[in-house]
PDB file of C-alpha atoms in Angstrom:
ATOM      1  CA  MET A  29     113.343 105.281 104.902  1.00  0.00           C
ATOM      2  CA  PHE A  30     112.525 106.295 101.312  1.00  0.00           C
ATOM      3  CA  ILE A  31     112.645 102.662 100.167  1.00  0.00           C
ATOM      4  CA  SER A  32     110.413 101.627 103.058  1.00  0.00           C
ATOM      5  CA  LEU A  33     107.851 104.342 102.249  1.00  0.00           C
ATOM      6  CA  SER A  34     107.933 103.447  98.540  1.00  0.00           C
ATOM      7  CA  THR A  35     107.243  99.820  99.401  1.00  0.00           C
ATOM      8  CA  SER A  36     104.427 100.888 101.728  1.00  0.00           C
ATOM      9  CA  LEU A  37     102.886 103.067  99.008  1.00  0.00           C
ATOM     10  CA  CYS A  38     102.988 100.261  96.444  1.00  0.00           C
ATOM     11  CA  THR A  39     101.542  97.809  98.955  1.00  0.00           C
ATOM     12  CA  ASN A  40      98.631 100.076  99.823  1.00  0.00           C
ATOM     13  CA  VAL A  41      97.860 100.845  96.177  1.00  0.00           C
ATOM     14  CA  VAL A  42      97.650  97.112  95.447  1.00  0.00           C
ATOM     15  CA  ILE A  43      95.530  96.486  98.553  1.00  0.00           C
ATOM     16  CA  PHE A  44      93.132  99.298  97.687  1.00  0.00           C
ATOM     17  CA  PHE A  45      92.430  98.115  94.156  1.00  0.00           C
ATOM     18  CA  LEU A  46      92.209  94.468  95.186  1.00  0.00           C
ATOM     19  CA  ALA A  47      89.483  95.502  97.643  1.00  0.00           C
ATOM     20  CA  LEU A  48      87.769  97.760  95.108  1.00  0.00           C
ATOM     21  CA  LEU A  49      87.637  95.317  92.181  1.00  0.00           C
ATOM     22  CA  PRO A  50      84.856  93.108  93.632  1.00  0.00           C
ATOM     23  CA  VAL A  51      82.721  96.227  94.176  1.00  0.00           C
ATOM     24  CA  PHE A  52      82.663  96.846  90.418  1.00  0.00           C
ATOM     25  CA  LEU A  53      81.760  93.197  89.843  1.00  0.00           C
ATOM     26  CA  TYR A  54      79.085  93.353  92.543  1.00  0.00           C
ATOM     27  CA  LYS A  55      77.402  96.615  91.554  1.00  0.00           C
ATOM     28  CA  THR A  56      78.032  99.452  89.112  1.00  0.00           C
ATOM     29  CA  PRO A  57      79.056 102.566  91.122  1.00  0.00           C
ATOM     30  CA  LYS A  58      76.990 105.722  90.648  1.00  0.00           C
ATOM     31  CA  HIS A  59      79.371 108.512  91.606  1.00  0.00           C
ATOM     32  CA  THR A  60      82.856 107.701  90.331  1.00  0.00           C
ATOM     33  CA  LYS A  61      84.012 111.325  90.837  1.00  0.00           C
ATOM     34  CA  THR A  62      84.360 110.658  94.573  1.00  0.00           C
ATOM     35  CA  LEU A  63      86.794 107.764  94.028  1.00  0.00           C
ATOM     36  CA  PRO A  64      89.999 109.897  93.766  1.00  0.00           C
ATOM     37  CA  GLY A  65      89.247 111.497  97.137  1.00  0.00           C
ATOM     38  CA  LEU A  66      88.827 108.088  98.747  1.00  0.00           C
ATOM     39  CA  ILE A  67      92.115 106.851  97.252  1.00  0.00           C
ATOM     40  CA  ILE A  68      94.019 109.970  98.396  1.00  0.00           C
ATOM     41  CA  VAL A  69      92.645 109.859 101.954  1.00  0.00           C
ATOM     42  CA  TYR A  70      93.406 106.132 102.258  1.00  0.00           C
ATOM     43  CA  LEU A  71      96.966 106.401 100.940  1.00  0.00           C
ATOM     44  CA  ILE A  72      97.829 109.457 103.053  1.00  0.00           C
ATOM     45  CA  ASN A  73      96.491 107.809 106.189  1.00  0.00           C
ATOM     46  CA  GLU A  74      98.376 104.566 105.599  1.00  0.00           C
ATOM     47  CA  LEU A  75     101.601 106.359 104.665  1.00  0.00           C
ATOM     48  CA  LEU A  76     101.435 108.447 107.834  1.00  0.00           C
ATOM     49  CA  GLN A  77     101.374 105.243 109.849  1.00  0.00           C
ATOM     50  CA  SER A  78     104.483 104.035 108.032  1.00  0.00           C
ATOM     51  CA  ILE A  79     106.209 107.388 108.551  1.00  0.00           C
ATOM     52  CA  GLY A  80     105.303 107.323 112.235  1.00  0.00           C
ATOM     53  CA  SER A  81     106.733 103.833 112.567  1.00  0.00           C
ATOM     54  CA  GLN A  82     110.049 104.925 111.016  1.00  0.00           C
ATOM     55  CA  LEU A  83     110.256 108.078 113.159  1.00  0.00           C
ATOM     56  CA  GLN A  84     109.571 106.075 116.294  1.00  0.00           C
ATOM     57  CA  LEU A  85     112.527 103.807 115.549  1.00  0.00           C
ATOM     58  CA  TRP A  86     114.758 106.876 115.710  1.00  0.00           C
ATOM     59  CA  LEU A  87     113.102 108.853 118.484  1.00  0.00           C
ATOM     60  CA  PHE A  88     111.761 106.123 120.774  1.00  0.00           C
ATOM     61  CA  PRO A  89     113.692 102.928 119.979  1.00  0.00           C
ATOM     62  CA  THR A  90     112.564 101.208 123.190  1.00  0.00           C
ATOM     63  CA  LEU A  91     108.902 101.230 122.121  1.00  0.00           C
ATOM     64  CA  HIS A  92     107.712  98.186 120.180  1.00  0.00           C
ATOM     65  CA  MET A  93     104.164  99.171 119.172  1.00  0.00           C
ATOM     66  CA  ASN A  94     103.443 101.764 116.494  1.00  0.00           C
ATOM     67  CA  TRP A  95     102.257 104.537 118.809  1.00  0.00           C
ATOM     68  CA  SER A  96     103.605 107.311 116.583  1.00  0.00           C
ATOM     69  CA  GLY A  97     102.001 105.935 113.435  1.00  0.00           C
ATOM     70  CA  LYS A  98      98.591 105.549 115.027  1.00  0.00           C
ATOM     71  CA  LEU A  99      98.745 109.017 116.595  1.00  0.00           C
ATOM     72  CA  LEU A 100      99.679 110.586 113.250  1.00  0.00           C
ATOM     73  CA  SER A 101      96.806 108.696 111.645  1.00  0.00           C
ATOM     74  CA  LEU A 102      94.385 109.878 114.323  1.00  0.00           C
ATOM     75  CA  LEU A 103      95.557 113.484 113.909  1.00  0.00           C
ATOM     76  CA  PHE A 104      95.111 113.309 110.138  1.00  0.00           C
ATOM     77  CA  LEU A 105      91.616 111.815 110.398  1.00  0.00           C
ATOM     78  CA  LEU A 106      90.517 114.456 112.902  1.00  0.00           C
ATOM     79  CA  ILE A 107      91.914 117.252 110.722  1.00  0.00           C
ATOM     80  CA  TYR A 108      90.118 115.775 107.711  1.00  0.00           C
ATOM     81  CA  ILE A 109      86.828 115.720 109.624  1.00  0.00           C
ATOM     82  CA  LEU A 110      87.326 119.319 110.817  1.00  0.00           C
ATOM     83  CA  ILE A 111      88.191 120.575 107.319  1.00  0.00           C
ATOM     84  CA  PHE A 112      84.992 119.150 105.853  1.00  0.00           C
ATOM     85  CA  ARG A 113      82.831 120.805 108.500  1.00  0.00           C
ATOM     86  CA  HIS A 114      79.703 120.545 106.320  1.00  0.00           C
ATOM     87  CA  ARG A 115      79.831 116.800 106.826  1.00  0.00           C
ATOM     88  CA  GLN A 116      78.319 116.350 110.249  1.00  0.00           C
ATOM     89  CA  LEU A 117      79.690 113.914 112.804  1.00  0.00           C
ATOM     90  CA  ALA A 118      76.402 112.052 112.489  1.00  0.00           C
ATOM     91  CA  ASP A 119      77.386 111.141 108.927  1.00  0.00           C
ATOM     92  CA  LEU A 120      80.394 109.313 110.364  1.00  0.00           C
ATOM     93  CA  LYS A 121      78.258 107.802 113.135  1.00  0.00           C
ATOM     94  CA  ILE A 122      80.356 109.576 115.814  1.00  0.00           C
ATOM     95  CA  VAL A 123      77.326 109.842 118.063  1.00  0.00           C
ATOM     96  CA  PRO A 124      76.122 108.134 121.264  1.00  0.00           C
ATOM     97  CA  PRO A 125      74.955 104.556 120.589  1.00  0.00           C
ATOM     98  CA  ARG A 126      71.289 103.783 120.050  1.00  0.00           C
ATOM     99  CA  LEU A 127      71.536 100.294 121.449  1.00  0.00           C
ATOM    100  CA  GLN A 128      68.404  99.081 123.201  1.00  0.00           C
ATOM    101  CA  PRO A 129      68.693  96.940 126.349  1.00  0.00           C
ATOM    102  CA  SER A 130      67.117  94.042 124.464  1.00  0.00           C
ATOM    103  CA  GLN A 131      70.081  94.063 122.079  1.00  0.00           C
ATOM    104  CA  LEU A 132      72.652  93.546 124.839  1.00  0.00           C
ATOM    105  CA  LYS A 133      72.550  89.757 124.391  1.00  0.00           C
ATOM    106  CA  THR A 134      73.249  90.135 120.683  1.00  0.00           C
ATOM    107  CA  VAL A 135      76.199  92.424 121.369  1.00  0.00           C
ATOM    108  CA  LEU A 136      77.639  89.970 123.904  1.00  0.00           C
ATOM    109  CA  LEU A 137      77.276  87.125 121.402  1.00  0.00           C
ATOM    110  CA  LEU A 138      79.041  89.203 118.765  1.00  0.00           C
ATOM    111  CA  ILE A 139      81.886  89.937 121.182  1.00  0.00           C
ATOM    112  CA  GLY A 140      82.158  86.241 122.050  1.00  0.00           C
ATOM    113  CA  GLY A 141      82.205  85.309 118.389  1.00  0.00           C
ATOM    114  CA  LEU A 142      84.837  87.913 117.628  1.00  0.00           C
ATOM    115  CA  LEU A 143      87.049  86.656 120.454  1.00  0.00           C
ATOM    116  CA  LEU A 144      86.772  83.102 119.124  1.00  0.00           C
ATOM    117  CA  ILE A 145      87.565  84.145 115.554  1.00  0.00           C
ATOM    118  CA  LYS A 146      90.510  86.306 116.549  1.00  0.00           C
ATOM    119  CA  VAL A 147      91.970  84.143 119.305  1.00  0.00           C
ATOM    120  CA  VAL A 148      92.374  80.952 117.261  1.00  0.00           C
ATOM    121  CA  PRO A 149      94.997  82.335 114.809  1.00  0.00           C
ATOM    122  CA  ASN A 150      96.847  84.110 117.604  1.00  0.00           C
ATOM    123  CA  LEU A 151      97.182  80.968 119.672  1.00  0.00           C
ATOM    124  CA  PHE A 152      99.938  79.994 117.235  1.00  0.00           C
ATOM    125  CA  THR A 153     101.782  83.295 117.596  1.00  0.00           C
ATOM    126  CA  GLU A 154     104.927  83.289 119.665  1.00  0.00           C
ATOM    127  CA  GLY A 155     106.559  86.294 121.248  1.00  0.00           C
ATOM    128  CA  SER A 156     107.254  87.845 124.638  1.00  0.00           C
ATOM    129  CA  GLU A 157     105.524  91.069 123.584  1.00  0.00           C
ATOM    130  CA  TYR A 158     102.203  89.500 124.563  1.00  0.00           C
ATOM    131  CA  ASN A 159     103.163  89.840 128.214  1.00  0.00           C
ATOM    132  CA  SER A 160     104.374  93.447 128.005  1.00  0.00           C
ATOM    133  CA  LEU A 161     102.540  96.280 129.708  1.00  0.00           C
ATOM    134  CA  GLU A 162     103.150  98.421 126.627  1.00  0.00           C
ATOM    135  CA  ASN A 163     101.243  96.012 124.404  1.00  0.00           C
ATOM    136  CA  TYR A 164      98.280  95.853 126.777  1.00  0.00           C
ATOM    137  CA  LEU A 165      98.113  99.662 126.973  1.00  0.00           C
ATOM    138  CA  TYR A 166      98.450  99.996 123.214  1.00  0.00           C
ATOM    139  CA  GLN A 167      95.837  97.385 122.299  1.00  0.00           C
ATOM    140  CA  ALA A 168      93.391  98.792 124.850  1.00  0.00           C
ATOM    141  CA  THR A 169      93.521 102.275 123.346  1.00  0.00           C
ATOM    142  CA  LEU A 170      94.729 103.274 119.879  1.00  0.00           C
ATOM    143  CA  PRO A 171      94.011 100.426 117.397  1.00  0.00           C
ATOM    144  CA  GLY A 172      90.273 100.285 118.013  1.00  0.00           C
ATOM    145  CA  ILE A 173      89.834 104.053 117.963  1.00  0.00           C
ATOM    146  CA  VAL A 174      92.035 104.778 114.936  1.00  0.00           C
ATOM    147  CA  GLU A 175      91.085 101.777 112.792  1.00  0.00           C
ATOM    148  CA  GLU A 176      87.346 102.143 113.371  1.00  0.00           C
ATOM    149  CA  LEU A 177      87.488 105.895 112.724  1.00  0.00           C
ATOM    150  CA  ALA A 178      89.376 105.194 109.496  1.00  0.00           C
ATOM    151  CA  PHE A 179      87.716 102.073 108.072  1.00  0.00           C
ATOM    152  CA  ARG A 180      84.150 102.226 109.344  1.00  0.00           C
ATOM    153  CA  GLY A 181      84.154 105.987 109.740  1.00  0.00           C
ATOM    154  CA  VAL A 182      85.879 108.038 107.041  1.00  0.00           C
ATOM    155  CA  TYR A 183      86.472 105.271 104.446  1.00  0.00           C
ATOM    156  CA  LEU A 184      82.937 103.960 104.827  1.00  0.00           C
ATOM    157  CA  PHE A 185      81.470 107.446 104.468  1.00  0.00           C
ATOM    158  CA  LEU A 186      83.464 108.004 101.259  1.00  0.00           C
ATOM    159  CA  ILE A 187      82.681 104.618  99.711  1.00  0.00           C
ATOM    160  CA  LEU A 188      78.980 105.235 100.349  1.00  0.00           C
ATOM    161  CA  GLN A 189      79.259 108.420  98.280  1.00  0.00           C
ATOM    162  CA  PHE A 190      80.937 106.386  95.567  1.00  0.00           C
ATOM    163  CA  CYS A 191      78.607 103.406  95.710  1.00  0.00           C
ATOM    164  CA  PRO A 192      75.457 104.051  97.805  1.00  0.00           C
ATOM    165  CA  SER A 193      73.666 101.158  99.479  1.00  0.00           C
ATOM    166  CA  ASP A 194      70.744 100.696 101.821  1.00  0.00           C
ATOM    167  CA  PRO A 195      71.223  97.608 104.019  1.00  0.00           C
ATOM    168  CA  THR A 196      68.071  96.080 105.456  1.00  0.00           C
ATOM    169  CA  ARG A 197      69.835  93.991 108.128  1.00  0.00           C
ATOM    170  CA  PRO A 198      73.068  94.308 110.126  1.00  0.00           C
ATOM    171  CA  PHE A 199      74.714  91.513 108.111  1.00  0.00           C
ATOM    172  CA  SER A 200      73.364  92.551 104.695  1.00  0.00           C
ATOM    173  CA  PHE A 201      76.305  91.879 102.377  1.00  0.00           C
ATOM    174  CA  THR A 202      76.266  95.173 100.486  1.00  0.00           C
ATOM    175  CA  PRO A 203      79.122  96.642  98.373  1.00  0.00           C
ATOM    176  CA  ASP A 204      80.231  98.934 101.214  1.00  0.00           C
ATOM    177  CA  MET A 205      80.548  95.991 103.632  1.00  0.00           C
ATOM    178  CA  LEU A 206      82.421  93.993 100.986  1.00  0.00           C
ATOM    179  CA  PHE A 207      84.882  96.805 100.253  1.00  0.00           C
ATOM    180  CA  ILE A 208      85.553  97.853 103.847  1.00  0.00           C
ATOM    181  CA  SER A 209      85.923  94.245 105.030  1.00  0.00           C
ATOM    182  CA  LEU A 210      88.306  93.386 102.183  1.00  0.00           C
ATOM    183  CA  LEU A 211      90.314  96.574 102.710  1.00  0.00           C
ATOM    184  CA  PHE A 212      90.551  95.895 106.454  1.00  0.00           C
ATOM    185  CA  SER A 213      91.528  92.231 106.097  1.00  0.00           C
ATOM    186  CA  LEU A 214      94.029  92.775 103.267  1.00  0.00           C
ATOM    187  CA  SER A 215      95.669  95.611 105.209  1.00  0.00           C
ATOM    188  CA  HIS A 216      96.266  93.183 108.049  1.00  0.00           C
ATOM    189  CA  SER A 217      97.275  90.083 106.070  1.00  0.00           C
ATOM    190  CA  LEU A 218      99.002  91.197 102.853  1.00  0.00           C
ATOM    191  CA  SER A 219     102.421  92.825 102.724  1.00  0.00           C
ATOM    192  CA  PHE A 220     105.435  93.231 100.475  1.00  0.00           C
ATOM    193  CA  PRO A 221     108.638  92.942 102.546  1.00  0.00           C
ATOM    194  CA  ASP A 222     110.319  94.224  99.395  1.00  0.00           C
ATOM    195  CA  LEU A 223     109.044  94.834  95.882  1.00  0.00           C
ATOM    196  CA  SER A 224     110.086  91.342  94.770  1.00  0.00           C
ATOM    197  CA  ALA A 225     108.385  89.370  97.573  1.00  0.00           C
ATOM    198  CA  VAL A 226     104.816  88.910  98.733  1.00  0.00           C
ATOM    199  CA  HIS A 227     103.692  87.799 102.181  1.00  0.00           C
ATOM    200  CA  PHE A 228     100.081  86.713 102.563  1.00  0.00           C
ATOM    201  CA  ASN A 229      98.551  85.011 105.601  1.00  0.00           C
ATOM    202  CA  PRO A 230      95.287  83.367 104.448  1.00  0.00           C
ATOM    203  CA  LEU A 231      94.227  82.318 107.952  1.00  0.00           C
ATOM    204  CA  TYR A 232      94.643  85.844 109.280  1.00  0.00           C
ATOM    205  CA  PHE A 233      92.914  87.229 106.193  1.00  0.00           C
ATOM    206  CA  ALA A 234      89.879  85.026 106.867  1.00  0.00           C
ATOM    207  CA  SER A 235      89.692  85.895 110.561  1.00  0.00           C
ATOM    208  CA  THR A 236      90.033  89.653 109.998  1.00  0.00           C
ATOM    209  CA  PHE A 237      87.527  89.618 107.129  1.00  0.00           C
ATOM    210  CA  ILE A 238      84.913  87.923 109.302  1.00  0.00           C
ATOM    211  CA  SER A 239      85.660  90.219 112.244  1.00  0.00           C
ATOM    212  CA  ALA A 240      85.363  93.242 109.919  1.00  0.00           C
ATOM    213  CA  CYS A 241      81.862  92.073 108.977  1.00  0.00           C
ATOM    214  CA  PHE A 242      81.028  91.750 112.683  1.00  0.00           C
ATOM    215  CA  TYR A 243      82.254  95.300 113.356  1.00  0.00           C
ATOM    216  CA  MET A 244      80.121  96.556 110.475  1.00  0.00           C
ATOM    217  CA  ALA A 245      77.111  94.713 111.908  1.00  0.00           C
ATOM    218  CA  LEU A 246      77.732  96.361 115.280  1.00  0.00           C
ATOM    219  CA  LEU A 247      77.911  99.757 113.588  1.00  0.00           C
ATOM    220  CA  ARG A 248      74.654  99.198 111.754  1.00  0.00           C
ATOM    221  CA  SER A 249      72.876  97.838 114.828  1.00  0.00           C
ATOM    222  CA  SER A 250      73.930 100.647 117.166  1.00  0.00           C
ATOM    223  CA  ARG A 251      74.207 103.432 114.559  1.00  0.00           C
ATOM    224  CA  SER A 252      77.255 104.523 116.503  1.00  0.00           C
ATOM    225  CA  LEU A 253      80.965 104.138 115.774  1.00  0.00           C
ATOM    226  CA  ILE A 254      81.630 104.164 119.512  1.00  0.00           C
ATOM    227  CA  ILE A 255      80.404 100.577 119.951  1.00  0.00           C
ATOM    228  CA  PRO A 256      82.802  99.060 117.359  1.00  0.00           C
ATOM    229  CA  MET A 257      85.638 101.155 118.812  1.00  0.00           C
ATOM    230  CA  VAL A 258      85.086  99.811 122.321  1.00  0.00           C
ATOM    231  CA  VAL A 259      84.508  96.220 121.176  1.00  0.00           C
ATOM    232  CA  HIS A 260      87.563  96.350 118.889  1.00  0.00           C
ATOM    233  CA  ASN A 261      89.805  97.282 121.828  1.00  0.00           C
ATOM    234  CA  LEU A 262      88.174  94.673 124.067  1.00  0.00           C
ATOM    235  CA  VAL A 263      88.807  91.993 121.438  1.00  0.00           C
ATOM    236  CA  ASN A 264      92.443  93.060 121.099  1.00  0.00           C
ATOM    237  CA  VAL A 265      92.976  92.829 124.851  1.00  0.00           C
ATOM    238  CA  GLY A 266      91.178  89.476 124.906  1.00  0.00           C
ATOM    239  CA  ILE A 267      93.579  88.178 122.276  1.00  0.00           C
ATOM    240  CA  LEU A 268      96.553  89.190 124.426  1.00  0.00           C
ATOM    241  CA  ILE A 269      95.124  87.501 127.502  1.00  0.00           C
ATOM    242  CA  ALA A 270      94.345  84.271 125.611  1.00  0.00           C
ATOM    243  CA  ALA A 271      97.722  84.230 123.877  1.00  0.00           C
ATOM    244  CA  SER A 272      99.596  84.690 127.153  1.00  0.00           C
ATOM    245  CA  LEU A 273      97.888  81.752 128.886  1.00  0.00           C
TER     246      LEU A 273
END
């Protein structure tokens, strides 16, 4: 377990700084004192997911999805938000959506685009887990909630303190969108099975990077993290349905 956690820590350190480097090239940050907090929160959150995965292997060996890791991550994020009570939920966009009826068509188009982007790589994935009830329940609940709360909630809030930006459009390619999208896509596509090997899936990196930009656009359009959470879970379930056909 110690070796696994050490590998996870090294992987996440590399991922974090790979995502952060383009931000420095893109724009000079203004408040570098907030960077250590962002690094610590990110590493703790990712390590908790690895710890949860290892504990689940011992306690619930029949489960295949990382329920324990995601629940530990969710608990940590909620505790973090409660500790920093002076930072209102509105700062993290945990508020009802402000989506006008006229924007419904745009949202549906974004969902359709996300399904297309995410389904194509997964059409080449083999595995009976796509037909399991556990996977459907898992993908319909935890990933969207936990990942959106982490990446486009807490991480985004912290990177905006580090490198403020003022996007004029949903798809404005600002440093915060660049960092969060890179961090999200690298976390899903880059891994180190051991410290001497690197596994990188460029196709999955591209699809998750584009989808991360779509989720950010949804957040900016609705000014609510709830919309990306719901859409994220819908996309995950859509992937399962398409992959099981």
